[in-house]
């Protein structure tokens, strides 16, 4: 038990440092923008206003609000202080809504879509990879390459194709949104079925493109394991094939868990862009509107939220990995 | 070296990937040169379906031929959609009192005859809103034109008004090859009216260049840092490993968005975007190179070099590099493919290269989405682009897998 506490303590500490650096980058990079950001924002906010004193006043207000008259380290302290109070500023494009409010209302949709999609894609991918390694033949030559090709289609491309086929041509799925335009969020059966109906296309899009990448890794790992000495030895001992395969796939799974942690960021990034195609009200759609309407506080809120989500997901995967892999426990107890 | 190349080309996966890649590369290099349009030339005025278009005035002036075929039926067959037919049926059943069983929507001729005998726009049509009534009036006039077999008169503006210069009879045809002007757009045109095939092949070229620049930068940085960290070790290793771990957990996608946004739209040419992608993509390569170098560091031949007093750069280049070379080539290939994807993703968010002179695969996708090609059925504006992105990255990944099987004998197909 002591080994676990030490291991997890170390990991959590490391993730905290990473988070701080991520917050710092999120703070610093937008401030490297050429030109005076406050001025640009003021010009945008006062578009159509002819009175120069108003522009000047808005400019001063923005400078004070973002603390642009102070030095960079001081600004960072203010920024972190605001963040800790859950204040990420006010959105320009959806004034007077706060960034926290907008991002908060979209995070749930993104999580509800991506966690199940990535998990199912990962499980199906591992199953396919394991079968391909064991059966070879047609699975290896036909099914696997097909899914590998699919996994090379970018998420947004897959999204457009799915939308075109199922919504526009076959007309069996809605064209976008998270629920029907005539619905108001509530706990009725009608609303829930509408949500589920709108959920299908984005969900299966993300599952389909996840399978191939996971399968190819699992296939390699399983082949490595199938050729290992312990497998040959077990066969000599006359242990049943079924039992050996159980061992093999358990061992091959371990690197796949790490693989999941490593590819989470890429997957989430791709899937988030696919949200735009379905006009799904998640972070991705908000991110897109923030960029196209030059809404910097909102953009910064979105990127920070995505980073935090990926960091937490990584931490969860690592915690699980520690539980699954007995070697970690052993290593911690030795030291 | 020669032996290894020979082995590589014996791997079926590598060969398939290589051939696919060469097809994409060659089409990107050659087609824009032979195409009669520029990649961003506005040849049309919007989404045009793929096909060959022939000039109408030239067709009128061409030699005419007469065929004895039924024109009206063919026209109706081609121009009346299933939805229109269903609409006609609904009207006939509800307002003309015709039995549903009598109407066969598949039989165009009978349906039109029945429609012309029964449709009356003055029918009160109770239950229909006025927009629906108007839609039926429009449908009726379409059907009238389809059934019209009278001659059409061609006239020109003369001194006293219109002067008749010719007649076009219903069953006159022209020979396609005799029409002087024709335009072929094999993949249609996009929302701006650009020829999609020319634009696409040019875009593949630009995207490959972006991928190559990004991949080279990422590989050079990753390789040098990875070798340093792995071979030198100590504090340097700790610092580099820390940074690498940091950026494998913080999504590079987010850093990419932040930097691309900070650079500003005016400065974001294709090369700048490529450099940004390269600068954010190196941690992967660095991480793997480092772990490989660590396993090489204490090999006998390296120790021998050390004892012989060779300098550090010499040992790294002569004794370590050759052992990671095959891996680095594979990493480069993967970096190129992920660079192409990264550009496409950035463009989809509106942070792609801002340029009016070169298309990229991502920009084409962004335009198609923004002008809702997928919602108005213009599949040719986005489908070929998606297939191209997938083919390029798939071919690169296949080559990578093929190489992997050659250099890791355990993965070979037994």
XYZ file of C-alpha atoms in Angstrom:
749
model
C 0.000 0.000 0.000
C 2.836 2.336 0.904
C 4.363 1.745 -2.513
C 1.158 2.834 -4.211
C 0.860 6.028 -2.201
C 4.423 6.969 -3.068
C 3.934 6.142 -6.746
C 0.678 8.042 -7.082
C 1.950 10.949 -5.031
C 4.847 11.325 -7.451
C 2.604 11.116 -10.486
C 0.041 13.597 -9.175
C 2.858 15.985 -8.306
C 4.256 15.675 -11.795
C 0.857 16.358 -13.345
C 0.447 19.444 -11.164
C 3.745 20.823 -12.472
C 2.628 20.039 -16.024
C -0.658 21.812 -15.385
C 1.132 24.919 -14.131
C 3.337 24.992 -17.209
C 0.311 24.436 -19.445
C -1.464 27.350 -17.761
C 1.644 29.481 -18.226
C 1.845 28.648 -21.943
C -1.847 29.344 -22.280
C -1.192 32.713 -20.704
C 2.003 33.576 -22.547
C 1.411 32.477 -26.143
C -1.624 34.709 -26.849
C 0.360 37.620 -25.440
C 3.025 37.128 -28.098
C 0.500 38.303 -30.657
C 2.006 40.998 -32.880
C 0.671 44.418 -32.032
C -1.138 45.575 -28.933
C -3.867 43.033 -28.130
C -5.832 45.487 -25.995
C -5.904 47.935 -28.871
C -7.114 45.287 -31.305
C -9.794 44.196 -28.872
C -10.883 47.769 -28.251
C -11.131 48.425 -31.981
C -13.214 45.300 -32.356
C -15.457 46.071 -29.405
C -16.126 49.587 -30.618
C -16.699 48.742 -34.260
C -19.085 51.311 -35.702
C -18.519 53.780 -32.872
C -17.321 57.095 -34.248
C -16.604 58.921 -31.001
C -12.822 58.571 -30.329
C -13.221 59.209 -26.594
C -15.363 56.073 -26.301
C -12.680 54.004 -28.034
C -10.058 55.495 -25.768
C -12.126 54.686 -22.701
C -12.734 51.111 -23.823
C -9.021 50.750 -24.532
C -8.136 51.929 -21.032
C -10.734 49.622 -19.534
C -9.330 46.628 -21.404
C -5.744 47.511 -20.483
C -6.717 47.738 -16.821
C -8.819 44.590 -16.971
C -6.096 42.450 -18.494
C -3.481 44.256 -16.468
C -1.533 45.073 -19.616
C 0.058 48.084 -17.954
C 1.854 45.756 -15.533
C 4.867 43.531 -16.121
C 4.458 39.975 -17.468
C 5.100 38.165 -14.136
C 2.592 40.420 -12.362
C 0.075 39.773 -15.122
C 0.589 36.060 -14.682
C -0.160 36.289 -10.971
C -3.388 38.178 -11.708
C -4.280 35.635 -14.388
C -3.755 32.656 -12.079
C -5.624 34.433 -9.281
C -8.610 34.936 -11.549
C -8.400 31.357 -12.774
C -8.497 30.021 -9.216
C -11.723 31.935 -8.684
C -13.098 30.375 -11.870
C -12.919 33.672 -13.717
C -11.678 33.365 -17.296
C -13.005 36.733 -18.396
C -15.961 37.759 -20.485
C -16.561 36.547 -23.998
C -16.397 39.238 -26.691
C -18.684 37.576 -29.161
C -21.341 36.469 -26.693
C -21.193 39.393 -24.286
C -22.189 39.492 -21.420
C -21.788 35.722 -20.954
C -18.619 34.763 -19.131
C -16.118 32.358 -20.651
C -16.527 30.045 -17.662
C -20.247 29.863 -18.341
C -19.885 29.116 -22.080
C -17.078 26.595 -21.667
C -18.812 24.992 -18.697
C -22.007 24.410 -20.625
C -20.144 22.735 -23.491
C -17.711 20.540 -21.551
C -20.440 18.063 -20.592
C -21.390 17.446 -24.223
C -17.772 16.884 -25.242
C -17.087 14.498 -22.353
C -20.305 12.555 -22.898
C -19.366 12.121 -26.544
C -15.634 11.502 -26.416
C -15.112 9.268 -23.382
C -17.482 6.501 -24.530
C -16.351 6.861 -28.169
C -12.636 6.610 -27.390
C -13.168 3.754 -24.925
C -15.317 1.718 -27.306
C -12.929 2.436 -30.189
C -10.006 1.335 -28.048
C -11.724 -1.898 -26.942
C -12.867 -2.806 -30.460
C -9.434 -1.908 -31.825
C -7.663 -4.133 -29.317
C -10.033 -6.977 -30.022
C -9.460 -6.626 -33.755
C -5.683 -6.438 -33.311
C -5.647 -9.522 -31.111
C -7.807 -11.477 -33.535
C -5.617 -10.354 -36.448
C -2.504 -11.559 -34.624
C -4.036 -14.912 -33.747
C -6.071 -15.746 -36.859
C -3.928 -13.914 -39.466
C -5.249 -14.847 -42.968
C -8.315 -12.854 -43.999
C -8.506 -10.717 -40.865
C -4.920 -9.631 -41.356
C -5.283 -9.139 -45.091
C -8.806 -7.740 -45.346
C -10.429 -6.407 -42.204
C -7.371 -4.850 -40.613
C -6.208 -2.885 -43.685
C -9.763 -1.608 -44.107
C -9.853 -0.207 -40.585
C -6.305 1.075 -40.970
C -7.457 3.036 -43.988
C -10.421 4.402 -42.022
C -8.124 5.478 -39.215
C -6.179 7.547 -41.731
C -9.288 9.506 -42.632
C -9.201 12.624 -40.474
C -12.062 12.813 -37.969
C -13.667 15.804 -39.620
C -13.482 14.091 -43.024
C -15.173 11.008 -41.652
C -17.754 13.288 -40.041
C -18.587 14.937 -43.360
C -18.866 11.599 -45.143
C -21.115 10.155 -42.414
C -23.286 13.258 -42.433
C -23.530 13.190 -46.215
C -24.426 9.508 -46.365
C -26.763 9.147 -43.399
C -28.344 12.596 -43.079
C -28.413 14.048 -46.572
C -28.669 10.990 -48.806
C -30.417 8.362 -46.688
C -32.152 10.904 -44.426
C -32.101 8.551 -41.437
C -30.106 10.800 -39.095
C -30.410 14.445 -38.069
C -28.024 16.906 -39.758
C -26.596 18.452 -36.616
C -26.911 19.736 -33.097
C -27.239 17.688 -29.933
C -31.032 17.597 -29.887
C -33.915 18.681 -32.094
C -34.519 22.383 -32.655
C -37.991 22.010 -31.198
C -36.720 20.585 -27.898
C -35.952 22.288 -24.617
C -33.540 20.384 -22.341
C -35.573 18.499 -19.729
C -35.913 14.981 -18.413
C -38.713 13.779 -20.660
C -38.408 10.638 -22.755
C -38.946 12.712 -25.878
C -35.925 14.881 -25.186
C -33.692 11.968 -24.245
C -34.559 10.051 -27.387
C -33.842 13.168 -29.432
C -30.442 13.477 -27.743
C -29.698 9.804 -28.410
C -30.737 10.188 -32.048
C -28.350 13.112 -32.509
C -25.623 11.244 -30.622
C -25.288 8.322 -33.041
C -23.472 9.926 -35.985
C -20.736 11.745 -34.042
C -20.273 8.762 -31.760
C -19.813 6.151 -34.494
C -17.645 8.514 -36.504
C -15.211 8.722 -33.610
C -15.371 4.991 -32.876
C -14.703 4.040 -36.508
C -11.581 6.144 -36.865
C -10.157 5.032 -33.513
C -10.261 1.285 -34.218
C -7.518 1.001 -36.851
C -4.750 2.810 -34.990
C -5.296 0.773 -31.822
C -5.604 -2.508 -33.728
C -2.235 -2.180 -35.443
C -0.462 -1.612 -32.131
C -2.242 -4.521 -30.462
C -1.415 -6.769 -33.416
C 2.307 -6.061 -33.117
C 2.286 -6.554 -29.358
C 0.344 -9.799 -29.590
C 2.702 -11.189 -32.223
C 5.678 -10.332 -30.019
C 4.033 -12.118 -27.120
C 2.903 -15.118 -29.182
C 6.546 -15.667 -30.157
C 7.780 -15.346 -26.586
C 9.502 -18.255 -24.864
C 6.863 -18.639 -22.172
C 4.256 -19.355 -24.837
C 6.396 -22.092 -26.395
C 7.135 -23.524 -22.956
C 3.447 -23.525 -22.024
C 2.664 -25.335 -25.259
C 5.269 -28.009 -24.435
C 3.668 -28.382 -21.040
C 0.390 -29.049 -22.825
C -1.513 -26.108 -21.427
C -4.654 -25.476 -23.424
C -4.448 -22.848 -26.196
C -7.314 -20.891 -24.705
C -5.469 -20.386 -21.447
C -2.233 -19.377 -23.173
C -4.063 -16.827 -25.265
C -5.498 -15.390 -22.078
C -1.947 -14.805 -20.772
C -0.716 -13.485 -24.092
C -3.406 -10.871 -24.472
C -3.148 -9.770 -20.878
C 0.525 -9.053 -21.412
C -0.055 -7.424 -24.779
C -2.729 -5.172 -23.268
C -0.333 -3.420 -20.905
C 1.576 -1.393 -23.517
C -1.760 -0.628 -25.129
C -2.886 1.162 -21.969
C 0.221 3.348 -22.156
C -0.430 3.759 -25.866
C -3.902 5.044 -25.075
C -2.458 7.612 -22.684
C 0.065 8.760 -25.291
C -2.438 9.095 -28.114
C -5.228 10.696 -26.064
C -4.169 14.225 -26.915
C -4.087 13.540 -30.653
C -7.413 11.718 -30.580
C -9.187 14.390 -28.572
C -7.772 17.065 -30.856
C -9.055 15.320 -33.971
C -12.459 14.515 -32.527
C -12.974 18.030 -31.267
C -12.721 19.353 -34.803
C -15.302 16.809 -35.957
C -17.769 18.408 -33.536
C -17.846 21.458 -35.766
C -19.185 19.397 -38.676
C -22.080 18.096 -36.595
C -22.542 21.527 -34.960
C -22.437 19.521 -31.737
C -22.517 22.019 -28.852
C -19.194 20.821 -27.377
C -15.831 22.513 -26.911
C -14.853 21.990 -30.546
C -17.732 24.028 -31.918
C -17.118 26.738 -29.313
C -13.419 26.732 -30.211
C -14.260 27.205 -33.869
C -16.636 30.109 -33.197
C -14.064 31.656 -30.861
C -11.415 31.549 -33.597
C -13.660 32.793 -36.372
C -15.035 35.650 -34.263
C -11.583 36.461 -32.826
C -12.881 35.976 -29.320
C -9.536 35.640 -27.512
C -10.759 35.076 -23.938
C -13.058 32.323 -25.167
C -10.285 30.755 -27.274
C -7.954 30.764 -24.309
C -10.669 29.246 -22.096
C -11.266 26.456 -24.619
C -7.599 25.543 -25.034
C -7.115 25.532 -21.276
C -10.158 23.310 -20.819
C -8.955 20.854 -23.488
C -5.531 20.710 -21.829
C -7.036 20.077 -18.398
C -9.299 17.339 -19.797
C -6.390 15.595 -21.506
C -4.208 15.898 -18.389
C -6.900 14.397 -16.147
C -7.572 11.612 -18.656
C -3.849 10.833 -18.754
C -3.659 10.747 -14.991
C -6.642 8.390 -14.790
C -5.042 6.068 -17.344
C -1.792 6.074 -15.352
C -3.607 5.307 -12.118
C -5.361 2.392 -13.801
C -2.065 1.236 -15.245
C -0.559 1.139 -11.785
C -3.418 -1.066 -10.646
C -3.205 -3.432 -13.621
C 0.560 -3.816 -13.852
C 1.950 -5.663 -10.813
C 5.491 -4.674 -11.762
C 4.852 -1.082 -10.729
C 3.753 -2.164 -7.285
C 6.796 -4.405 -6.992
C 9.174 -1.683 -8.134
C 7.779 0.771 -5.603
C 7.998 -1.726 -2.759
C 11.610 -2.556 -3.563
C 12.787 1.013 -3.352
C 22.645 -0.641 -47.969
C 21.797 -2.139 -51.358
C 20.753 -5.346 -49.699
C 18.515 -3.511 -47.278
C 16.822 -1.546 -50.061
C 16.188 -4.798 -51.878
C 14.628 -6.245 -48.756
C 12.470 -3.180 -48.256
C 11.069 -3.505 -51.747
C 10.220 -7.128 -51.066
C 7.781 -6.093 -48.354
C 4.327 -6.058 -49.974
C 3.055 -3.408 -47.550
C 5.898 -1.063 -48.346
C 5.481 -1.570 -52.078
C 1.733 -0.894 -51.985
C 2.296 2.214 -49.881
C 5.131 3.364 -52.120
C 3.131 2.922 -55.320
C 0.107 4.737 -53.835
C 2.356 7.539 -52.643
C 4.079 7.873 -56.015
C 0.693 8.036 -57.762
C -0.375 10.899 -55.492
C 2.991 12.641 -55.844
C 3.142 12.322 -59.623
C -0.431 13.514 -60.082
C 0.362 16.465 -57.828
C 3.440 17.285 -59.898
C 2.079 16.671 -63.379
C -1.631 17.462 -63.491
C -1.415 21.177 -62.590
C 1.080 21.551 -65.460
C -1.130 19.949 -68.098
C -4.438 21.323 -66.852
C -5.839 24.169 -68.926
C -6.869 26.012 -65.743
C -4.805 27.492 -62.948
C -5.254 25.892 -59.516
C -7.142 28.897 -58.169
C -8.567 30.228 -61.422
C -12.256 30.994 -61.175
C -13.586 29.078 -64.170
C -17.210 28.800 -63.118
C -19.582 30.589 -60.783
C -20.244 28.023 -58.082
C -20.685 24.314 -57.413
C -20.906 22.621 -60.837
C -21.312 18.884 -61.099
C -18.438 16.895 -62.632
C -18.792 16.377 -66.371
C -18.324 17.861 -69.786
C -20.138 21.083 -70.555
C -20.750 22.110 -74.166
C -21.398 25.609 -75.394
C -25.034 26.410 -76.099
C -24.446 28.986 -78.853
C -21.964 26.694 -80.547
C -24.481 23.897 -80.343
C -27.107 26.034 -82.094
C -24.695 26.848 -84.905
C -23.543 23.276 -85.347
C -24.713 20.894 -88.013
C -27.975 19.250 -86.906
C -29.088 15.644 -87.199
C -32.555 14.234 -86.794
C -33.326 11.144 -84.759
C -36.705 9.513 -84.506
C -36.868 9.027 -80.777
C -39.455 9.993 -78.235
C -38.151 13.154 -76.634
C -40.849 14.052 -74.133
C -40.672 10.757 -72.290
C -36.904 10.897 -72.046
C -36.990 14.463 -70.815
C -39.626 13.703 -68.220
C -37.784 10.581 -67.146
C -34.619 12.561 -66.547
C -36.131 15.708 -65.067
C -38.967 14.529 -62.836
C -37.539 13.479 -59.491
C -39.105 10.787 -57.348
C -40.158 13.482 -54.882
C -41.963 15.349 -57.678
C -43.717 12.182 -58.752
C -44.847 11.496 -55.203
C -46.106 15.068 -54.959
C -48.094 14.639 -58.171
C -49.576 11.451 -56.835
C -50.580 13.070 -53.542
C -52.315 15.898 -55.374
C -54.131 13.597 -57.746
C -55.334 11.399 -54.903
C -56.466 14.167 -52.575
C -57.906 16.776 -54.959
C -58.808 14.974 -58.194
C -60.359 12.021 -56.401
C -58.355 9.417 -58.297
C -57.958 6.028 -56.698
C -54.444 5.450 -55.341
C -54.163 2.086 -57.058
C -54.649 3.635 -60.492
C -51.529 5.777 -60.244
C -48.174 4.257 -61.134
C -45.351 6.672 -60.306
C -42.924 4.563 -62.295
C -44.802 5.058 -65.552
C -43.904 8.627 -66.473
C -45.993 8.927 -69.608
C -49.222 7.780 -67.943
C -48.556 9.902 -64.904
C -48.068 13.053 -66.982
C -51.161 12.326 -69.036
C -53.194 11.851 -65.882
C -51.755 15.037 -64.410
C -52.519 17.141 -67.476
C -56.067 15.823 -67.591
C -56.789 16.525 -63.939
C -54.634 19.338 -62.578
C -56.432 22.620 -62.153
C -54.786 25.474 -60.279
C -58.219 26.977 -59.523
C -59.120 23.920 -57.438
C -59.652 25.174 -53.858
C -57.121 22.559 -52.577
C -58.367 22.907 -49.038
C -55.735 22.011 -46.436
C -52.752 23.289 -48.439
C -50.913 26.432 -47.391
C -50.320 28.963 -50.159
C -46.636 28.070 -50.485
C -47.595 24.491 -51.271
C -50.188 25.670 -53.795
C -47.530 27.786 -55.493
C -45.144 24.834 -55.529
C -47.764 22.857 -57.455
C -48.188 25.703 -59.945
C -44.440 25.658 -60.538
C -44.415 21.896 -60.907
C -47.236 22.189 -63.435
C -45.311 24.673 -65.557
C -42.248 22.422 -65.452
C -44.333 19.534 -66.691
C -45.787 21.714 -69.434
C -42.313 22.580 -70.689
C -41.281 18.935 -70.556
C -44.270 17.893 -72.634
C -43.846 20.709 -75.136
C -42.759 19.432 -78.553
C -43.205 22.620 -80.565
C -40.327 24.205 -82.456
C -38.265 26.802 -80.650
C -37.396 29.933 -82.570
C -33.932 31.446 -82.461
C -33.921 35.205 -82.863
C -31.360 37.969 -82.863
C -31.675 41.660 -82.121
C -32.080 43.309 -85.509
C -32.927 46.816 -86.758
C -36.644 46.479 -86.087
C -36.748 44.304 -83.025
C -36.218 40.579 -83.031
C -35.389 38.860 -86.296
C -35.839 35.162 -86.677
C -32.620 33.484 -87.739
C -33.514 29.847 -87.318
C -35.660 27.216 -85.757
C -34.843 24.339 -83.519
C -37.075 21.372 -83.976
C -37.840 19.004 -81.189
C -35.956 16.002 -82.506
C -32.789 17.745 -83.681
C -29.438 16.688 -82.303
C -25.857 17.877 -82.642
C -22.742 15.755 -82.604
C -20.784 16.404 -79.414
C -17.418 16.403 -81.153
C -18.587 18.999 -83.655
C -19.407 21.579 -80.996
C -16.509 23.997 -80.980
C -16.322 24.905 -77.298
C -16.516 22.443 -74.480
C -15.243 22.472 -70.912
C -14.502 19.311 -68.979
C -14.339 19.499 -65.210
C -13.599 15.903 -64.170
C -14.338 16.629 -60.505
C -16.671 19.564 -60.945
C -16.042 23.006 -59.523
C -16.035 24.250 -55.952
C -17.963 27.076 -54.322
C -15.721 29.735 -55.877
C -16.035 28.073 -59.271
C -12.535 26.597 -59.359
C -11.804 23.362 -61.161
C -11.622 20.882 -58.283
C -9.207 18.427 -59.925
C -6.574 21.064 -60.710
C -7.016 22.660 -57.298
C -6.850 19.278 -55.580
C -3.657 18.123 -57.287
C -2.004 21.458 -56.558
C -3.214 21.199 -52.947
C -1.756 17.710 -52.579
C 1.584 19.126 -53.681
C 1.464 22.006 -51.206
C 0.287 19.756 -48.369
C 3.089 17.283 -49.069
C 5.556 20.149 -48.963
C 4.105 21.334 -45.645
C 4.311 17.773 -44.315
C 7.900 17.400 -45.515
C 9.088 20.688 -43.991
C 7.277 19.996 -40.720
C 8.536 16.406 -40.642
C 12.145 17.387 -41.353
C 12.152 20.077 -38.669
C 10.533 17.773 -36.108
C 12.901 14.920 -36.953
C 16.050 17.056 -36.849
C 15.123 18.582 -33.475
C 13.884 15.275 -32.056
C 16.921 13.364 -33.310
C 19.504 15.819 -32.000
C 17.852 16.264 -28.611
C 17.176 12.534 -28.301
C 20.787 11.625 -29.107
C 22.141 14.234 -26.731
C 19.841 13.164 -23.920
C 20.457 9.498 -24.479
C 24.205 9.600 -25.003
C 25.328 12.385 -22.692
C 22.880 11.562 -19.888
C 23.020 13.321 -16.523
C 21.379 16.698 -15.970
C 21.039 17.341 -19.702
C 19.095 14.097 -20.017
C 16.864 15.017 -17.086
C 16.024 18.425 -18.517
C 15.321 17.120 -22.006
C 13.278 14.199 -20.695
C 11.242 16.529 -18.534
C 10.427 18.820 -21.457
C 9.654 15.854 -23.689
C 7.305 14.281 -21.163
C 5.658 17.633 -20.666
C 4.836 18.042 -24.321
C 3.660 14.521 -24.833
C 1.017 15.112 -22.160
C 0.057 18.684 -23.025
C -1.705 18.134 -26.358
C 0.494 19.506 -29.154
C -2.754 20.340 -30.902
C -3.470 22.988 -28.259
C 0.027 24.477 -28.479
C -0.376 24.509 -32.258
C -3.645 26.458 -32.007
C -2.174 28.951 -29.562
C 0.953 29.594 -31.647
C -0.895 29.725 -34.971
C -3.310 32.197 -33.442
C -0.505 34.335 -32.015
C 1.400 34.471 -35.273
C -1.533 36.325 -36.777
C -3.332 35.764 -40.002
C -1.181 37.968 -42.196
C 2.064 36.110 -41.426
C 0.656 32.591 -41.818
C 1.898 31.371 -45.171
C 2.154 27.627 -45.907
C 5.843 27.585 -44.914
C 5.215 29.340 -41.614
C 2.454 26.880 -40.768
C 4.812 24.028 -41.645
C 7.503 25.408 -39.360
C 5.029 25.827 -36.496
C 3.841 22.240 -36.930
C 7.434 21.013 -36.988
C 8.300 22.944 -33.846
C 5.441 21.347 -31.904
C 5.812 17.779 -33.210
C 9.352 16.795 -32.200
C 8.822 15.303 -28.673
C 7.677 11.939 -30.083
C 10.819 11.435 -32.088
C 13.018 12.705 -29.259
C 11.494 10.271 -26.786
C 11.995 7.183 -28.933
C 15.460 8.149 -30.156
C 16.552 8.695 -26.571
C 15.442 5.272 -25.414
C 17.155 3.631 -28.396
C 20.397 5.513 -27.827
C 20.417 4.526 -24.146
C 20.358 0.869 -25.133
C 23.258 1.504 -27.539
C 25.356 3.617 -25.204
C 27.160 0.746 -23.524
C 27.688 -1.475 -26.545
C 31.262 -2.729 -27.012
C 31.985 -0.838 -30.205
C 30.935 2.439 -28.571
C 33.155 1.769 -25.577
C 36.004 0.905 -27.898
C 35.610 4.226 -29.663
C 35.635 5.987 -26.316
C 38.841 4.203 -25.317
C 40.409 5.145 -28.641
C 39.847 8.767 -27.701
C 37.383 9.669 -30.432
C 35.518 12.895 -29.932
C 31.898 12.998 -28.833
C 30.474 14.204 -32.172
C 32.427 11.484 -33.958
C 31.165 8.730 -31.685
C 27.588 9.958 -31.946
C 27.663 10.239 -35.729
C 29.825 7.193 -36.579
C 28.889 4.692 -33.884
C 25.388 5.561 -32.696
C 23.614 7.205 -35.610
C 23.825 4.225 -38.021
C 21.987 2.077 -35.483
C 19.073 4.479 -35.135
C 19.027 5.486 -38.815
C 16.337 3.029 -39.872
C 14.192 4.128 -36.969
C 14.678 7.791 -37.821
C 13.542 7.214 -41.407
C 10.367 5.582 -40.107
C 9.803 8.421 -37.639
C 10.267 10.945 -40.437
C 7.629 9.193 -42.523
C 5.174 9.276 -39.623
C 5.977 12.922 -38.928
C 5.246 13.821 -42.558
C 1.863 12.149 -42.401
C 0.940 13.719 -39.077
C 2.143 17.087 -40.362
C -0.272 16.853 -43.283
C -3.066 15.965 -40.865
C -2.124 18.799 -38.512
C -2.308 21.310 -41.346
C -5.736 20.006 -42.310
C -6.966 20.258 -38.722
C -5.633 23.778 -38.296
C -7.286 24.846 -41.520
C -10.578 23.354 -40.404
C -10.435 25.590 -37.354
C -9.720 28.608 -39.504
C -6.064 28.814 -38.466
C -4.590 27.354 -41.626
C -2.317 29.039 -44.132
C -3.826 32.330 -45.151
C -3.017 32.660 -48.774
C -4.801 33.530 -51.940
C -2.229 31.893 -54.162
C -1.931 28.288 -53.032
C -4.589 25.803 -51.990
C -3.891 23.143 -49.363
C -5.918 20.044 -48.589
C -7.048 21.562 -45.297
C -8.088 24.845 -46.868
C -10.123 23.014 -49.504
C -11.922 21.115 -46.749
C -12.514 24.332 -44.846
C -13.987 26.056 -47.901
C -16.190 23.079 -48.676
C -17.499 23.011 -45.093
C -17.992 26.735 -44.897
C -20.018 26.782 -48.080
C -21.930 23.720 -46.901
C -21.015 21.479 -49.800
C -22.049 18.474 -47.711
C -25.483 19.905 -46.989
C -26.305 20.924 -50.558
C -25.146 17.648 -52.038
C -21.962 18.845 -53.772
C -20.022 15.716 -52.855
C -17.311 16.412 -55.431
C -16.109 19.431 -53.446
C -15.128 17.443 -50.348
C -15.117 13.708 -51.057
C -12.038 13.672 -53.347
C -10.204 15.853 -50.811
C -10.932 13.476 -47.928
C -9.903 10.489 -50.035
C -6.687 12.281 -51.004
C -5.787 13.086 -47.383
C -6.538 9.502 -46.382
C -4.572 8.052 -49.331
C -1.503 10.192 -48.665
C -1.393 9.410 -44.943
C -2.357 5.779 -45.505
C 0.406 5.284 -48.068
C 2.940 6.843 -45.700
C 1.756 4.664 -42.820
C 1.888 1.561 -45.015
C 5.476 2.361 -45.961
C 6.236 2.804 -42.277
C 4.681 -0.545 -41.369
C 6.536 -2.206 -44.230
C 9.847 -0.777 -43.045
C 9.023 -1.805 -39.500
C 8.530 -5.389 -40.626
C 11.828 -5.387 -42.469
C 13.814 -4.000 -39.551
C 11.926 -5.849 -36.789
C 12.063 -9.453 -37.988
C 9.664 -10.574 -35.249
C 6.792 -8.762 -36.948
C 7.392 -10.427 -40.288
C 4.608 -12.523 -41.747
C 5.593 -16.074 -41.098
